[in-house]
Amino acid sequence: MASTSNERLIESAATCMARDGYYQTKISDIVKGAGVSQGTFYWYYKNKEDVVKAIFSEVEQGLLDVVKIGYRQTMGTRESMVASSVGLIASYLRYVREHRDAIRLLTRCRQDADPVVKELANKVVRHVEDAFFHNIQRAKALGMIPEQRSTDVQAALLMSLVDGMTYRWLFTEVDNDKDIGQLSPEALAEEIVSYEFFGMLGAPEEKRQMGET
Amino acid sequence: MASTSNERLIESAATCMARDGYYQTKISDIVKGAGVSQGTFYWYYKNKEDVVKAIFSEVEQGLLDVVKIGYRQTMGTRESMVASSVGLIASYLRYVREHRDAIRLLTRCRQDADPVVKELANKVVRHVEDAFFHNIQRAKALGMIPEQRSTDVQAALLMSLVDGMTYRWLFTEVDNDKDIGQLSPEALAEEIVSYEFFGMLGAPEEKRQMGET
Amino acid sequence: MASTSNERLIESAATCMARDGYYQTKISDIVKGAGVSQGTFYWYYKNKEDVVKAIFSEVEQGLLDVVKIGYRQTMGTRESMVASSVGLIASYLRYVREHRDAIRLLTRCRQDADPVVKELANKVVRHVEDAFFHNIQRAKALGMIPEQRSTDVQAALLMSLVDGMTYRWLFTEVDNDKDIGQLSPEALAEEIVSYEFFGMLGAPEEKRQMGET
Amino acid sequence: MASTSNERLIESAATCMARDGYYQTKISDIVKGAGVSQGTFYWYYKNKEDVVKAIFSEVEQGLLDVVKIGYRQTMGTRESMVASSVGLIASYLRYVREHRDAIRLLTRCRQDADPVVKELANKVVRHVEDAFFHNIQRAKALGMIPEQRSTDVQAALLMSLVDGMTYRWLFTEVDNDKDIGQLSPEALAEEIVSYEFFGMLGAPEEKRQMGET
DNA sequence: TATGAATGAGTCTTCATTCAT
DNA sequence: GATGAATGAAGACTCATTCAT
């Protein structure tokens, strides 16, 4: 509770920037949110760029920790692969839900922030995609996924899927969003992973079911 | 040739805003790019919001025209469905490549622009997603796609895929981007559609091929 | 009378900066003095540095025009040399009195201004000293002044004399200043030139007079 | 060795202010240079004005001690007068060279500092000029210098000479300054005194030498 | 239609100064 | 004696917008 000025500043900065964007957030908004004076901001940070860096470095590690756990060591059945993927994506979704502000800030800054911050944000996301890439590569090496398709493209497709759905899930206003925002992390993860592995046509058993119907 | 001030303003605005973002683009940048005076801008437009609207209304119809062609009327084989999807996505990609600036502007404004413009941009994208939704629904009605999964979610997944890959394809610097930026619209469309229908595990024939190897 | 905003700005800037110094002069002071708005300043000038440059380039030419007239072409008597020197210094003094503000600004900026402005101010003064140097050199070439002493040092001594006395004459408050501030340009010029040529011991005829007394 | 915080503050203040000027020197610069904290400054001094006063009171006495030694008691030859003047100016130059920072600070503060400090700096210089004044007056009383010219003006001329040349000698960058900066205190003193007494036309013996050549 | 001078509110940033520890 | 966190007033600069011509 008796948080330090510094902590209050970081938190307020994340909240404001997630809500209003990097450029639209004024230092005066941040300090108002933190309940400190204008000068105090500059005691801790050189400028806006500086706070964002601090926020990013916190979030990057968290994200990577989650994604790297997905690294598969041994062969398994297709079912176990799918199940562990669902588990991975679900942890990812739980993580981002816990860190909504930082994640939204990250997403926004990839498009709108000054060049240094932009590049930093993209680097974070690139690191996550790299982790996805290695997971796919490993699955191919273990013979669990066919090798025809480019792993680069597949990692990009997966990243697009996860990224886009995360945004829809967390940040799109409900009335526009049908029911996606209501899904549990696990349910959404299941949808994503099903799509990831089987596409719109679904898993064989699903197809079988369909054939039977 | 001798384009009007108005045309030059629209074009300059699109270029500047695509490059710098909505808020970061100054009226003075736009008029500089258009080679007219500050006052002239205000003769044609009330403010920044006003130009963006003009740009958006141009692009929305184009996008919808492309997507609505994909609306399937009659039953066909799975192969023809996939082929026509590839055709659809490829036209989409060709279209956005032709209208890079407007598309990038649209994408950026969904996240960073004043509320009215933001909502406008999101509406355009929502319309595209609706078109996807109806295409999927129709395919389900024709029995070409299993019906278990929520069409809402599937449309969102497809939109994420198309949106994310479009961004990667057009706007990410090459060195970070491996070879995605180099793909032809057709090749990229093929990758997306394959993923869309069959996921990472690939189409049955691909799996068969793999099995035979 | 109906002077332009630009003219009013230049004049106000010179007045303020002469009075308060480069760094202590606020843009808000300048615009207040000019009776225009803050924004108007920035329409005409990039910043403080920019106005000062404009002021300096005006004054430099004026100063050089005065000093260069002193360039002696033909041999003459010692009396004519002294007389023409008095004329030169007197015009110089009249000029600086007419341009008090610019001159004071120049003097202050040689010590206190940002590096670019400082260097600019010093350059102006160096040009004046160069003109003095050439005048002395020419007088030596014509055999009117002994050649033992270094012309560099002599020019510097003369510059110190003129500079220091100008400052005392124009800018030192009277009560501290005995009667120097009351002298006419011609009287002060006569004092300076007498010292310049004959030093404290005075001209021969003066010495003679003294001897006779 | 282990100098006190107070000593370190004084020294740092002199260094910073000599280099950057009164107004441009921040308290934070001073404490950085002294290696103490911001708060410590305010333990010893009320504000910037306060430190400068401390610095000035140190330097004033030193300067006066040097100049007052020049006070002539008894009649002598013109040569001895010149020689003792050279000695006086040379001590002065040695002194200011030893106290460069304080001297530069003093010089700068005469033009740019807040009114109290400015007046203080001017008072120091006025005291020096008074000492010059009395020396000249005494020389006149002893009949060693003609009396026509105003002693006030002569003292001011001498002060200008000494002041200007000191500045040139110590503080002007070499490449702009030809060789003045390279002179020894004695050589420069000789130049100044020769000019002081005989002006540009030189001493009689010099003129004779010239005539003989 | 078109110009560009003029405005002033809005922000970032600096820095002397205070004060609890 | 000494620290350094905290303050807030002051000042530079930006930029959307207006308006007379």
Short mmCIF file of C-alpha atoms in Angstrom, two decimals, chain C residues 6 17 22 59 64 71 79-80 90 95 116 120 138 201:
data_model
loop_
_atom_site.label_atom_id
_atom_site.label_comp_id
_atom_site.label_asym_id
_atom_site.label_seq_id
_atom_site.Cartn_x
_atom_site.Cartn_y
_atom_site.Cartn_z
CA ASN C 6 9.30 41.18 -37.41
CA MET C 17 19.04 41.18 -24.36
CA TYR C 22 21.27 36.51 -23.56
CA VAL C 59 25.60 45.41 -36.74
CA LEU C 64 33.20 47.40 -40.46
CA TYR C 71 42.42 52.77 -44.20
CA GLU C 79 49.45 65.66 -37.32
CA SER C 80 47.24 64.58 -40.18
CA ALA C 90 34.87 59.58 -33.30
CA TYR C 95 28.07 54.69 -34.53
CA VAL C 116 27.43 29.48 -31.43
CA LEU C 120 29.62 34.81 -33.71
CA ARG C 138 49.70 50.39 -43.42
CA LEU C 201 53.50 60.98 -21.28
#
